[in-house]
PDB file of C-alpha atoms and ligand atoms in Angstrom:
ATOM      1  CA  UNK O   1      10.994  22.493  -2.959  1.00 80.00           C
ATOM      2  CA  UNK O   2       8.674  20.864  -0.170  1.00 83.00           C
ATOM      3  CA  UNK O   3      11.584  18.505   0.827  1.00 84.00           C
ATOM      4  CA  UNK O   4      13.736  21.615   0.913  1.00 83.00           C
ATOM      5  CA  UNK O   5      10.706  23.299   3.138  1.00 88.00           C
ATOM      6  CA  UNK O   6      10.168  20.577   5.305  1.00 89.00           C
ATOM      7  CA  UNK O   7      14.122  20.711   6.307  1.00 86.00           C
ATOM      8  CA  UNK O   8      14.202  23.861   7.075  1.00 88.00           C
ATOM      9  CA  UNK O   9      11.082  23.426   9.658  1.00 90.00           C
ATOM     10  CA  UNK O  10      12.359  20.331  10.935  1.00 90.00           C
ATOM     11  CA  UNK O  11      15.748  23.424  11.464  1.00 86.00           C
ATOM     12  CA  UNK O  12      13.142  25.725  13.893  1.00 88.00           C
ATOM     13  CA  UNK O  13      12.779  27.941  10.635  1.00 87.00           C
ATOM     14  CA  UNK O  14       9.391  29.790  10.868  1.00 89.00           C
ATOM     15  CA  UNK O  15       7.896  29.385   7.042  1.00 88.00           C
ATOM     16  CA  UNK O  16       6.000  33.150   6.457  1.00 87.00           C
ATOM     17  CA  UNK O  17       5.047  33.710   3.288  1.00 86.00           C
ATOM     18  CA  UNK O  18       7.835  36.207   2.531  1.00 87.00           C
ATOM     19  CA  UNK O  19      10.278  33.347   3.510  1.00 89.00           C
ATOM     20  CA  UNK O  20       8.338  31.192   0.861  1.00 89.00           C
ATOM     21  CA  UNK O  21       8.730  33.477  -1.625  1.00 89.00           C
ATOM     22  CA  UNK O  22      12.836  33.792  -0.950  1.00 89.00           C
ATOM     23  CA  UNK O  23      12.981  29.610  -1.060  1.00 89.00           C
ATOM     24  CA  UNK O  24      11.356  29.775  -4.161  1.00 90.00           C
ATOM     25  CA  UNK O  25      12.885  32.394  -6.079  1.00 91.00           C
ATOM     26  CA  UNK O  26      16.743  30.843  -4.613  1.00 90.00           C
ATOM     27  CA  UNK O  27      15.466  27.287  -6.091  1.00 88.00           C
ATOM     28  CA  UNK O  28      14.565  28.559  -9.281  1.00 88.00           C
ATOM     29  CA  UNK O  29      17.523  31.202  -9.800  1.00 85.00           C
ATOM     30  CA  UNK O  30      19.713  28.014  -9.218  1.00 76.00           C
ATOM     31  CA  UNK O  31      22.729  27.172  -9.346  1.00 84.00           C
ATOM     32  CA  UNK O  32      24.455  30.643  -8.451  1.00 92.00           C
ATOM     33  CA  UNK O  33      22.181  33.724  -7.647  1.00 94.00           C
ATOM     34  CA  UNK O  34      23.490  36.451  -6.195  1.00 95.00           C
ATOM     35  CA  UNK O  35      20.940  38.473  -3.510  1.00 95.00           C
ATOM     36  CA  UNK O  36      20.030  40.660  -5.871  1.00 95.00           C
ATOM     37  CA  UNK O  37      19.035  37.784  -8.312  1.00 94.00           C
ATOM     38  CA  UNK O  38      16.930  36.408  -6.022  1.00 95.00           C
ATOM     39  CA  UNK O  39      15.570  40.114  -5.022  1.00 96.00           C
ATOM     40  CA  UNK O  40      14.854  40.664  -8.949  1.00 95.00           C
ATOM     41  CA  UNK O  41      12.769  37.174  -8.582  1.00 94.00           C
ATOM     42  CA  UNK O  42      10.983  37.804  -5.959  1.00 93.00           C
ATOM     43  CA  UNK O  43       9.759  41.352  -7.035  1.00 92.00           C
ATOM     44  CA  UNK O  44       7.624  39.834  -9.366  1.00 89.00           C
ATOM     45  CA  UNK O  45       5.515  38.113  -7.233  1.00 85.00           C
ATOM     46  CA  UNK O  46       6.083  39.665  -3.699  1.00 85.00           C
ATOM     47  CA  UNK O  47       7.113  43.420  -4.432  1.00 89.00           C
ATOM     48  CA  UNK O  48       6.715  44.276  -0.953  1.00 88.00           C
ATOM     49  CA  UNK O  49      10.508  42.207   0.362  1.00 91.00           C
ATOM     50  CA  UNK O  50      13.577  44.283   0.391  1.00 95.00           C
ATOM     51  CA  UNK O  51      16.249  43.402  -0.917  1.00 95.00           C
ATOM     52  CA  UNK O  52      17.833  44.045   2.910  1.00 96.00           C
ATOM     53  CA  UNK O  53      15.101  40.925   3.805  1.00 95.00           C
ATOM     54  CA  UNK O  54      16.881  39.058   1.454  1.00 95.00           C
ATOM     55  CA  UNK O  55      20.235  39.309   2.696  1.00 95.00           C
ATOM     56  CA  UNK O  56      18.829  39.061   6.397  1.00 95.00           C
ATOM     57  CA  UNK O  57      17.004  35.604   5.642  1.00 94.00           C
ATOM     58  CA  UNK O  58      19.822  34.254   3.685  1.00 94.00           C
ATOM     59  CA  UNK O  59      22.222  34.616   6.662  1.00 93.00           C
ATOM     60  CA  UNK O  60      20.162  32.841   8.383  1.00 91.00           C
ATOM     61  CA  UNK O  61      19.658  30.137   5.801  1.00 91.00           C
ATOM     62  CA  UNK O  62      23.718  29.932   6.128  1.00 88.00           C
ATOM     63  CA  UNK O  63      23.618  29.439   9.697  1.00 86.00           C
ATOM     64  CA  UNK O  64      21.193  26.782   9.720  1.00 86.00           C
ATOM     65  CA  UNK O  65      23.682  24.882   7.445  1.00 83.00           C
ATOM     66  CA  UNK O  66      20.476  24.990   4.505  1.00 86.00           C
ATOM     67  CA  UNK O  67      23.060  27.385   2.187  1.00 90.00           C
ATOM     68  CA  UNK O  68      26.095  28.278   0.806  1.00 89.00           C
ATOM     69  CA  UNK O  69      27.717  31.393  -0.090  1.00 90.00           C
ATOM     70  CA  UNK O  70      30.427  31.273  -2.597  1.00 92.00           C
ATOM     71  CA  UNK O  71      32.489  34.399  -3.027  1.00 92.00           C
ATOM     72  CA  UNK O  72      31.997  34.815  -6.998  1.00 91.00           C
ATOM     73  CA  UNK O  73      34.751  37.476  -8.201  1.00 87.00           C
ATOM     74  CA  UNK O  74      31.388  40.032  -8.860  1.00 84.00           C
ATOM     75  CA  UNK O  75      30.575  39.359  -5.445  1.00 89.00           C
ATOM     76  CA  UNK O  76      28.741  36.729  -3.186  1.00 93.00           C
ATOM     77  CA  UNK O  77      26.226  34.489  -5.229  1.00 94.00           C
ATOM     78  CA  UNK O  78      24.350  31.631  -3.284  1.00 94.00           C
ATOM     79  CA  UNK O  79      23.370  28.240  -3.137  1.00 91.00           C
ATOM     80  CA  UNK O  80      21.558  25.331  -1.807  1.00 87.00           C
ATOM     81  CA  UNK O  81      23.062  22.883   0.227  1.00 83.00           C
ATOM     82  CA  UNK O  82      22.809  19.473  -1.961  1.00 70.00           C
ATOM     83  CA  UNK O  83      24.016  16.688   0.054  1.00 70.00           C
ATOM     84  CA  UNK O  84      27.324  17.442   1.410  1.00 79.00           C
ATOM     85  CA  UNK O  85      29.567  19.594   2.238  1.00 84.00           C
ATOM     86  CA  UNK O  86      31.986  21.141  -0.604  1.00 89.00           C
ATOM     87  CA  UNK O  87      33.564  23.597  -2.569  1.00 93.00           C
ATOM     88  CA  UNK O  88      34.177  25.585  -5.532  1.00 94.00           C
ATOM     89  CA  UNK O  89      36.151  26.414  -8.521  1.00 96.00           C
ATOM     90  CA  UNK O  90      35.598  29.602  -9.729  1.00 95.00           C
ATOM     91  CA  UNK O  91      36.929  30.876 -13.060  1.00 95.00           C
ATOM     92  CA  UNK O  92      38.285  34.597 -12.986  1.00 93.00           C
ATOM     93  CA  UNK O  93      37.215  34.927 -16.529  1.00 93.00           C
ATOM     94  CA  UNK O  94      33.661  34.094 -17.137  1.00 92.00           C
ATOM     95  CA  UNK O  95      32.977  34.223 -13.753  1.00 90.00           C
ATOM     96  CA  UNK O  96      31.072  30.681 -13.447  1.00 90.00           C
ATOM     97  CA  UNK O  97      31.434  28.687 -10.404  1.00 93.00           C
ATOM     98  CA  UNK O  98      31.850  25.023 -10.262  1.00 93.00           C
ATOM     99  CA  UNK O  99      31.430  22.726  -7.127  1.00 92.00           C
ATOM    100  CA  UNK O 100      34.034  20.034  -6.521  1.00 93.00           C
ATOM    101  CA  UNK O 101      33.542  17.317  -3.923  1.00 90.00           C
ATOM    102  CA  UNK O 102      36.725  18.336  -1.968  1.00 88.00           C
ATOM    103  CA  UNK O 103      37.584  20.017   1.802  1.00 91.00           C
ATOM    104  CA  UNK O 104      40.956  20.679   2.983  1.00 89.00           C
ATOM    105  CA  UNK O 105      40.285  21.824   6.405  1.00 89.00           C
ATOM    106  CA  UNK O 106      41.189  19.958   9.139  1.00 85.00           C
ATOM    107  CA  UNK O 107      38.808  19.656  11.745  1.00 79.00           C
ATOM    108  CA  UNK O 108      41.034  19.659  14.677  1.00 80.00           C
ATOM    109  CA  UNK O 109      43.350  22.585  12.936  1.00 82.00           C
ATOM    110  CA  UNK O 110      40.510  24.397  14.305  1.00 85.00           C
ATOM    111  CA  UNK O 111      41.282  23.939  17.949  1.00 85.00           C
ATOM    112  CA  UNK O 112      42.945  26.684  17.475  1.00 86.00           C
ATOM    113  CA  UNK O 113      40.004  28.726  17.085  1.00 87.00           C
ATOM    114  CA  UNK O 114      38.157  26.885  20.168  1.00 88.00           C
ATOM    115  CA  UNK O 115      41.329  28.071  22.097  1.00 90.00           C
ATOM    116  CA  UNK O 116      39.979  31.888  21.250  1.00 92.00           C
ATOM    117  CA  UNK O 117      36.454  30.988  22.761  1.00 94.00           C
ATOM    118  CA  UNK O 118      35.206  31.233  19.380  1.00 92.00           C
ATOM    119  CA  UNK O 119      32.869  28.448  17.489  1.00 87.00           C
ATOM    120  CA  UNK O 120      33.092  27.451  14.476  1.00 84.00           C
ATOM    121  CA  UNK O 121      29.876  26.842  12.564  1.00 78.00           C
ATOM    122  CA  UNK O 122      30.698  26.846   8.527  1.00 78.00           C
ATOM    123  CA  UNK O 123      33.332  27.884   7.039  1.00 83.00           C
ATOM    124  CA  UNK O 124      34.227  28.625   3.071  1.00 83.00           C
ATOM    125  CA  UNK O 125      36.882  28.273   0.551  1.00 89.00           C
ATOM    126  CA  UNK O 126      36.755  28.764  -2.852  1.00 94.00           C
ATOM    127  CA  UNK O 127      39.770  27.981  -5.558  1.00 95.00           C
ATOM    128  CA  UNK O 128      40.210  30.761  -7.935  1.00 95.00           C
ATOM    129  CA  UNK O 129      41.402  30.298 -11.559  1.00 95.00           C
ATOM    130  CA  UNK O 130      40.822  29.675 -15.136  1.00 96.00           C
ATOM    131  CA  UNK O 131      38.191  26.814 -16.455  1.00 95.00           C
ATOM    132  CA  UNK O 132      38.545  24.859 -19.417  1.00 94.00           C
ATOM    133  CA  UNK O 133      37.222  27.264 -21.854  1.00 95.00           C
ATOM    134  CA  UNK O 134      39.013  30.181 -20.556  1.00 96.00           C
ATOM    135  CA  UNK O 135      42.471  28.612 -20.380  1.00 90.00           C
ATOM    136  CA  UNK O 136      45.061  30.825 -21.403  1.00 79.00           C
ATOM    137  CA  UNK O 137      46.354  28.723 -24.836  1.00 75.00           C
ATOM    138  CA  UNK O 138      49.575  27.052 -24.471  1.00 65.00           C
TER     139      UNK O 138
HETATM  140 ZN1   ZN E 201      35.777  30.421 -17.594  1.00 88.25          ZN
HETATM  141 ZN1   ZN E 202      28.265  23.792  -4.802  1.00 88.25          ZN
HETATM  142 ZN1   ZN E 203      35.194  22.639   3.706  1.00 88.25          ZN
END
């Protein structure tokens, strides 16, 4: 967690203790916590955050590049940032999300988007199907 913390300051991000309490509860909700997971969490300790402070301080999390959010068929769940950059397998039957060290976009494909005046910060992907132990047989 303080390695985590002392990233996002080194980001500009302004540590309160609400913000604290939303690291903490994403950390320990880990590996896939959707906003109200994390709002569930938190409650416990700081009943006083909404659950609309949640979503507002994870989009910022996202835009500093510090997390992920992977669109779960449920709905979005969240994640730290480990290392690099990836993706994510998701199965459509139990639901459970699985990262795989893998990007298909092309960089300069995104010119294209440049050529619109618009810049790209993050983008995500995530490959939808069935995992091992929901494999239809046969
Ligand atoms: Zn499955
Ligand atoms: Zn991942
Ligand atoms: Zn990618």
């Amino acid at each position: 967690m303080e390695n985590f913390l002392r990233l996002l300051r080194s980001k500009g991000f302004k540590l309160t203790p609400q913000r604290r309490a939303i690291i903490a509860a994403l950390l320990s909700c880990a590996p896939f916590p959707t906003a109200q997971d994390i709002h569930r969490h938190i409650r416990q300790t700081a009943p006083d955050v909404s659950l609309d402070t949640v979503y507002r301080n994870l989009a910022l999390l996202i835009r500093l590049g510090t997390v992920n959010q992977v669109n779960l068929p449920g709905g979005s769940a969240f994640e730290i940032v480990a290392g690099h950059h990836h993706h994510h397998l998701i199965c459509l039957a139990c639901g459970r999300a699985e990262c795989i060290d893998y990007c298909p976009v092309i960089t300069a494909d995104l010119a294209q988007a440049e050529d619109r005046g618009f810049t790209v910060v993050s983008h995500s992907l995530e490959f939808y199907g069935y995992c091992r132990d929901c494999r239809p047989a046969g």
